[in-house]
Amino acid sequence: MEIVVLSDPNAVADFAAARVCELLDGKPAAVLGLATGNTPLRLYAKLVELHRAAKISFREVRTFNLDEYLGVAPDDPQSYRSYMQRELFAKVDIDVSNTYLPVCGEHDDPRDASADYEGRIRDAGGIDLQVLGIGRNGHIGFNEPTSSLASRTRVKTLTADTVAANSRLFGEGERQPDMAMTMGIATILDSRYAMLLATGTEKARAVGAAIEGAVSAMCPASALQLHPNASFILDEAAAAELAGIEHYRSVHAENSRLTTKFGFF
Ligand code: F6R
């Protein structure tokens, strides 16, 4: 695992955007796994900026999002499809028909919708770079604590904590869904590179458990310990509970010398 501790959320976004850029430089038709929520907003803003400066193109890129609310229509402003349109897709040169979210319509059998999504990821050749956030309870995607580490795309019920954390995004009288379809943990572990971004003190406990705790279904992000190529890109606040922080800083300084010379991918 690569553990990168940076000064603040902007530095986290810059670092993550540089990784996306390097990947697309070498592989313009890369497959990206994307997340929604607060944390990647700065990353998407940075990617839009790089696109406007003609430094990055998404023309050949395909994307697969981690999750989508169940029973929320794609054109609903609260859907993750709308979020992606607003924050990234409508602002870059991506072909929207190459962008996928795990959608399960009202009349669809969730098992068929799940198998279809897994099949699409496989047909695309797998995910080259998966962006992840982390819940306060350690979830990745909507794989809540007790999710099987061998899980595949499926419907999950959100915990009360996750519903509360996301309630800030819903106005008074707006129905907040408590179910979602999410990529599974095994699906995430199949990605060739996984990059978990975390900022702010409210993530410090989950980050500590994911990196330095035991691999456990009670902290789904700890499954990244089983990933052969995963990075945790953290700001100081999110890294505050890491016992080994000084070691991670010196390893990162050494690694940076190598990646500057030879590249990361
Ligand atoms: C969103 C997702 C979630 C979030 C997590 C953190 O697609 O998969 O796991 O990454 O809930 O959310 P924020 O970034 O809003 O704190």
PDB file of N, CA and C in Angstrom, residues 33-44 64-69 78-89 100-102 130-135 139 141-142 166 168-169 180-181 197 203:
ATOM      1  N   GLY A  33     -12.755   4.006 -12.766  1.00  0.00           N
ATOM      2  CA  GLY A  33     -13.822   3.757 -11.791  1.00  0.00           C
ATOM      3  C   GLY A  33     -13.997   5.035 -10.987  1.00  0.00           C
ATOM      4  N   LEU A  34     -15.212   5.516 -10.884  1.00  0.00           N
ATOM      5  CA  LEU A  34     -15.416   6.834 -10.277  1.00  0.00           C
ATOM      6  C   LEU A  34     -16.304   6.761  -9.036  1.00  0.00           C
ATOM      7  N   ALA A  35     -16.104   7.735  -8.165  1.00  0.00           N
ATOM      8  CA  ALA A  35     -16.882   7.844  -6.927  1.00  0.00           C
ATOM      9  C   ALA A  35     -17.636   9.167  -6.929  1.00  0.00           C
ATOM     10  N   THR A  36     -18.654   9.248  -6.091  1.00  0.00           N
ATOM     11  CA  THR A  36     -19.358  10.525  -5.916  1.00  0.00           C
ATOM     12  C   THR A  36     -19.086  11.003  -4.482  1.00  0.00           C
ATOM     13  N   GLY A  37     -19.910  11.896  -3.968  1.00  0.00           N
ATOM     14  CA  GLY A  37     -19.700  12.411  -2.614  1.00  0.00           C
ATOM     15  C   GLY A  37     -18.877  13.689  -2.624  1.00  0.00           C
ATOM     16  N   ASN A  38     -18.563  14.131  -1.439  1.00  0.00           N
ATOM     17  CA  ASN A  38     -17.849  15.400  -1.251  1.00  0.00           C
ATOM     18  C   ASN A  38     -16.388  15.315  -1.663  1.00  0.00           C
ATOM     19  N   THR A  39     -15.747  14.219  -1.266  1.00  0.00           N
ATOM     20  CA  THR A  39     -14.288  14.136  -1.384  1.00  0.00           C
ATOM     21  C   THR A  39     -13.776  14.308  -2.811  1.00  0.00           C
ATOM     22  N   PRO A  40     -14.354  13.650  -3.823  1.00  0.00           N
ATOM     23  CA  PRO A  40     -13.750  13.788  -5.157  1.00  0.00           C
ATOM     24  C   PRO A  40     -14.113  15.080  -5.899  1.00  0.00           C
ATOM     25  N   LEU A  41     -14.914  15.957  -5.276  1.00  0.00           N
ATOM     26  CA  LEU A  41     -15.339  17.171  -5.993  1.00  0.00           C
ATOM     27  C   LEU A  41     -14.141  17.992  -6.474  1.00  0.00           C
ATOM     28  N   ARG A  42     -13.149  18.143  -5.583  1.00  0.00           N
ATOM     29  CA  ARG A  42     -11.961  18.926  -5.973  1.00  0.00           C
ATOM     30  C   ARG A  42     -11.176  18.227  -7.076  1.00  0.00           C
ATOM     31  N   LEU A  43     -11.136  16.898  -7.030  1.00  0.00           N
ATOM     32  CA  LEU A  43     -10.446  16.148  -8.090  1.00  0.00           C
ATOM     33  C   LEU A  43     -11.133  16.412  -9.429  1.00  0.00           C
ATOM     34  N   TYR A  44     -12.466  16.329  -9.452  1.00  0.00           N
ATOM     35  CA  TYR A  44     -13.177  16.539 -10.716  1.00  0.00           C
ATOM     36  C   TYR A  44     -12.980  17.973 -11.209  1.00  0.00           C
ATOM     37  N   PHE A  64     -16.912   3.741 -15.025  1.00  0.00           N
ATOM     38  CA  PHE A  64     -17.885   2.948 -14.254  1.00  0.00           C
ATOM     39  C   PHE A  64     -17.948   3.535 -12.859  1.00  0.00           C
ATOM     40  N   ASN A  65     -19.113   3.993 -12.471  1.00  0.00           N
ATOM     41  CA  ASN A  65     -19.244   4.534 -11.114  1.00  0.00           C
ATOM     42  C   ASN A  65     -19.433   3.425 -10.090  1.00  0.00           C
ATOM     43  N   LEU A  66     -19.058   3.742  -8.872  1.00  0.00           N
ATOM     44  CA  LEU A  66     -19.171   2.768  -7.787  1.00  0.00           C
ATOM     45  C   LEU A  66     -20.606   2.426  -7.458  1.00  0.00           C
ATOM     46  N   ASP A  67     -21.462   3.458  -7.460  1.00  0.00           N
ATOM     47  CA  ASP A  67     -22.796   3.196  -6.916  1.00  0.00           C
ATOM     48  C   ASP A  67     -23.840   4.158  -7.463  1.00  0.00           C
ATOM     49  N   GLU A  68     -25.080   3.766  -7.261  1.00  0.00           N
ATOM     50  CA  GLU A  68     -26.228   4.608  -7.634  1.00  0.00           C
ATOM     51  C   GLU A  68     -27.373   4.255  -6.695  1.00  0.00           C
ATOM     52  N   TYR A  69     -28.119   5.274  -6.297  1.00  0.00           N
ATOM     53  CA  TYR A  69     -29.281   5.045  -5.437  1.00  0.00           C
ATOM     54  C   TYR A  69     -30.318   4.196  -6.166  1.00  0.00           C
ATOM     55  N   GLN A  78     -30.891  14.365  -7.649  1.00  0.00           N
ATOM     56  CA  GLN A  78     -30.222  13.670  -6.544  1.00  0.00           C
ATOM     57  C   GLN A  78     -29.519  12.383  -6.993  1.00  0.00           C
ATOM     58  N   SER A  79     -29.707  11.994  -8.265  1.00  0.00           N
ATOM     59  CA  SER A  79     -29.069  10.738  -8.700  1.00  0.00           C
ATOM     60  C   SER A  79     -27.568  10.963  -8.843  1.00  0.00           C
ATOM     61  N   TYR A  80     -26.835   9.881  -8.744  1.00  0.00           N
ATOM     62  CA  TYR A  80     -25.380   9.992  -8.940  1.00  0.00           C
ATOM     63  C   TYR A  80     -25.057  10.236 -10.414  1.00  0.00           C
ATOM     64  N   ARG A  81     -25.958   9.831 -11.290  1.00  0.00           N
ATOM     65  CA  ARG A  81     -25.787  10.175 -12.715  1.00  0.00           C
ATOM     66  C   ARG A  81     -25.804  11.700 -12.872  1.00  0.00           C
ATOM     67  N   SER A  82     -26.754  12.370 -12.216  1.00  0.00           N
ATOM     68  CA  SER A  82     -26.823  13.842 -12.312  1.00  0.00           C
ATOM     69  C   SER A  82     -25.575  14.472 -11.718  1.00  0.00           C
ATOM     70  N   TYR A  83     -25.127  13.937 -10.589  1.00  0.00           N
ATOM     71  CA  TYR A  83     -23.890  14.435  -9.959  1.00  0.00           C
ATOM     72  C   TYR A  83     -22.731  14.360 -10.965  1.00  0.00           C
ATOM     73  N   MET A  84     -22.577  13.195 -11.600  1.00  0.00           N
ATOM     74  CA  MET A  84     -21.445  13.017 -12.521  1.00  0.00           C
ATOM     75  C   MET A  84     -21.550  13.960 -13.720  1.00  0.00           C
ATOM     76  N   GLN A  85     -22.793  14.140 -14.201  1.00  0.00           N
ATOM     77  CA  GLN A  85     -22.999  15.074 -15.326  1.00  0.00           C
ATOM     78  C   GLN A  85     -22.541  16.469 -14.933  1.00  0.00           C
ATOM     79  N   ARG A  86     -23.033  16.900 -13.739  1.00  0.00           N
ATOM     80  CA  ARG A  86     -22.751  18.250 -13.241  1.00  0.00           C
ATOM     81  C   ARG A  86     -21.263  18.478 -12.999  1.00  0.00           C
ATOM     82  N   GLU A  87     -20.637  17.509 -12.332  1.00  0.00           N
ATOM     83  CA  GLU A  87     -19.275  17.748 -11.844  1.00  0.00           C
ATOM     84  C   GLU A  87     -18.190  17.430 -12.862  1.00  0.00           C
ATOM     85  N   LEU A  88     -18.500  16.501 -13.797  1.00  0.00           N
ATOM     86  CA  LEU A  88     -17.436  16.090 -14.723  1.00  0.00           C
ATOM     87  C   LEU A  88     -17.894  15.914 -16.171  1.00  0.00           C
ATOM     88  N   PHE A  89     -18.850  15.020 -16.395  1.00  0.00           N
ATOM     89  CA  PHE A  89     -19.119  14.587 -17.766  1.00  0.00           C
ATOM     90  C   PHE A  89     -19.481  15.739 -18.698  1.00  0.00           C
ATOM     91  N   TYR A 100     -20.958   4.652 -17.312  1.00  0.00           N
ATOM     92  CA  TYR A 100     -21.922   3.697 -16.742  1.00  0.00           C
ATOM     93  C   TYR A 100     -22.052   3.868 -15.233  1.00  0.00           C
ATOM     94  N   LEU A 101     -23.269   3.691 -14.766  1.00  0.00           N
ATOM     95  CA  LEU A 101     -23.514   3.619 -13.323  1.00  0.00           C
ATOM     96  C   LEU A 101     -24.332   2.350 -13.067  1.00  0.00           C
ATOM     97  N   PRO A 102     -24.227   1.786 -11.870  1.00  0.00           N
ATOM     98  CA  PRO A 102     -24.977   0.555 -11.595  1.00  0.00           C
ATOM     99  C   PRO A 102     -26.450   0.862 -11.319  1.00  0.00           C
ATOM    100  N   GLN A 130      -9.305   3.043 -10.092  1.00  0.00           N
ATOM    101  CA  GLN A 130     -10.553   3.188  -9.330  1.00  0.00           C
ATOM    102  C   GLN A 130     -10.384   4.292  -8.294  1.00  0.00           C
ATOM    103  N   VAL A 131     -11.218   5.331  -8.383  1.00  0.00           N
ATOM    104  CA  VAL A 131     -11.239   6.387  -7.363  1.00  0.00           C
ATOM    105  C   VAL A 131     -12.195   5.939  -6.252  1.00  0.00           C
ATOM    106  N   LEU A 132     -11.756   6.103  -5.004  1.00  0.00           N
ATOM    107  CA  LEU A 132     -12.603   5.752  -3.861  1.00  0.00           C
ATOM    108  C   LEU A 132     -12.602   6.869  -2.828  1.00  0.00           C
ATOM    109  N   GLY A 133     -13.729   7.039  -2.148  1.00  0.00           N
ATOM    110  CA  GLY A 133     -13.762   7.810  -0.915  1.00  0.00           C
ATOM    111  C   GLY A 133     -13.895   6.800   0.217  1.00  0.00           C
ATOM    112  N   ILE A 134     -14.073   7.263   1.424  1.00  0.00           N
ATOM    113  CA  ILE A 134     -14.275   6.342   2.558  1.00  0.00           C
ATOM    114  C   ILE A 134     -15.347   6.934   3.471  1.00  0.00           C
ATOM    115  N   GLY A 135     -16.253   6.085   3.927  1.00  0.00           N
ATOM    116  CA  GLY A 135     -17.275   6.545   4.873  1.00  0.00           C
ATOM    117  C   GLY A 135     -16.689   6.653   6.280  1.00  0.00           C
ATOM    118  N   HIS A 139     -16.833   2.423   5.111  1.00  0.00           N
ATOM    119  CA  HIS A 139     -17.363   1.841   3.870  1.00  0.00           C
ATOM    120  C   HIS A 139     -16.612   2.347   2.639  1.00  0.00           C
ATOM    121  N   GLY A 141     -17.488   2.470  -1.681  1.00  0.00           N
ATOM    122  CA  GLY A 141     -18.737   2.334  -2.408  1.00  0.00           C
ATOM    123  C   GLY A 141     -19.821   2.382  -1.344  1.00  0.00           C
ATOM    124  N   PHE A 142     -20.880   1.598  -1.515  1.00  0.00           N
ATOM    125  CA  PHE A 142     -21.846   1.473  -0.419  1.00  0.00           C
ATOM    126  C   PHE A 142     -21.731   0.096   0.214  1.00  0.00           C
ATOM    127  N   ASN A 166     -25.162  11.619   4.678  1.00  0.00           N
ATOM    128  CA  ASN A 166     -25.542  12.144   3.360  1.00  0.00           C
ATOM    129  C   ASN A 166     -26.782  13.038   3.397  1.00  0.00           C
ATOM    130  N   ARG A 168     -27.225  15.882   4.484  1.00  0.00           N
ATOM    131  CA  ARG A 168     -26.938  17.283   4.166  1.00  0.00           C
ATOM    132  C   ARG A 168     -27.244  17.609   2.699  1.00  0.00           C
ATOM    133  N   LEU A 169     -27.256  16.569   1.859  1.00  0.00           N
ATOM    134  CA  LEU A 169     -27.447  16.789   0.425  1.00  0.00           C
ATOM    135  C   LEU A 169     -28.915  16.791   0.022  1.00  0.00           C
ATOM    136  N   ALA A 180     -29.062   1.251  -2.243  1.00  0.00           N
ATOM    137  CA  ALA A 180     -28.268   1.601  -3.424  1.00  0.00           C
ATOM    138  C   ALA A 180     -27.750   0.332  -4.064  1.00  0.00           C
ATOM    139  N   MET A 181     -27.419   0.443  -5.352  1.00  0.00           N
ATOM    140  CA  MET A 181     -26.685  -0.648  -5.976  1.00  0.00           C
ATOM    141  C   MET A 181     -25.220  -0.225  -5.979  1.00  0.00           C
ATOM    142  N   LEU A 197      -9.150   8.439  -1.573  1.00  0.00           N
ATOM    143  CA  LEU A 197      -8.905   9.810  -1.126  1.00  0.00           C
ATOM    144  C   LEU A 197      -9.681  10.039   0.169  1.00  0.00           C
ATOM    145  N   LYS A 203     -12.755  11.599   9.045  1.00  0.00           N
ATOM    146  CA  LYS A 203     -12.361  10.334   8.400  1.00  0.00           C
ATOM    147  C   LYS A 203     -11.176   9.664   9.100  1.00  0.00           C
TER     148      LYS A 203
END
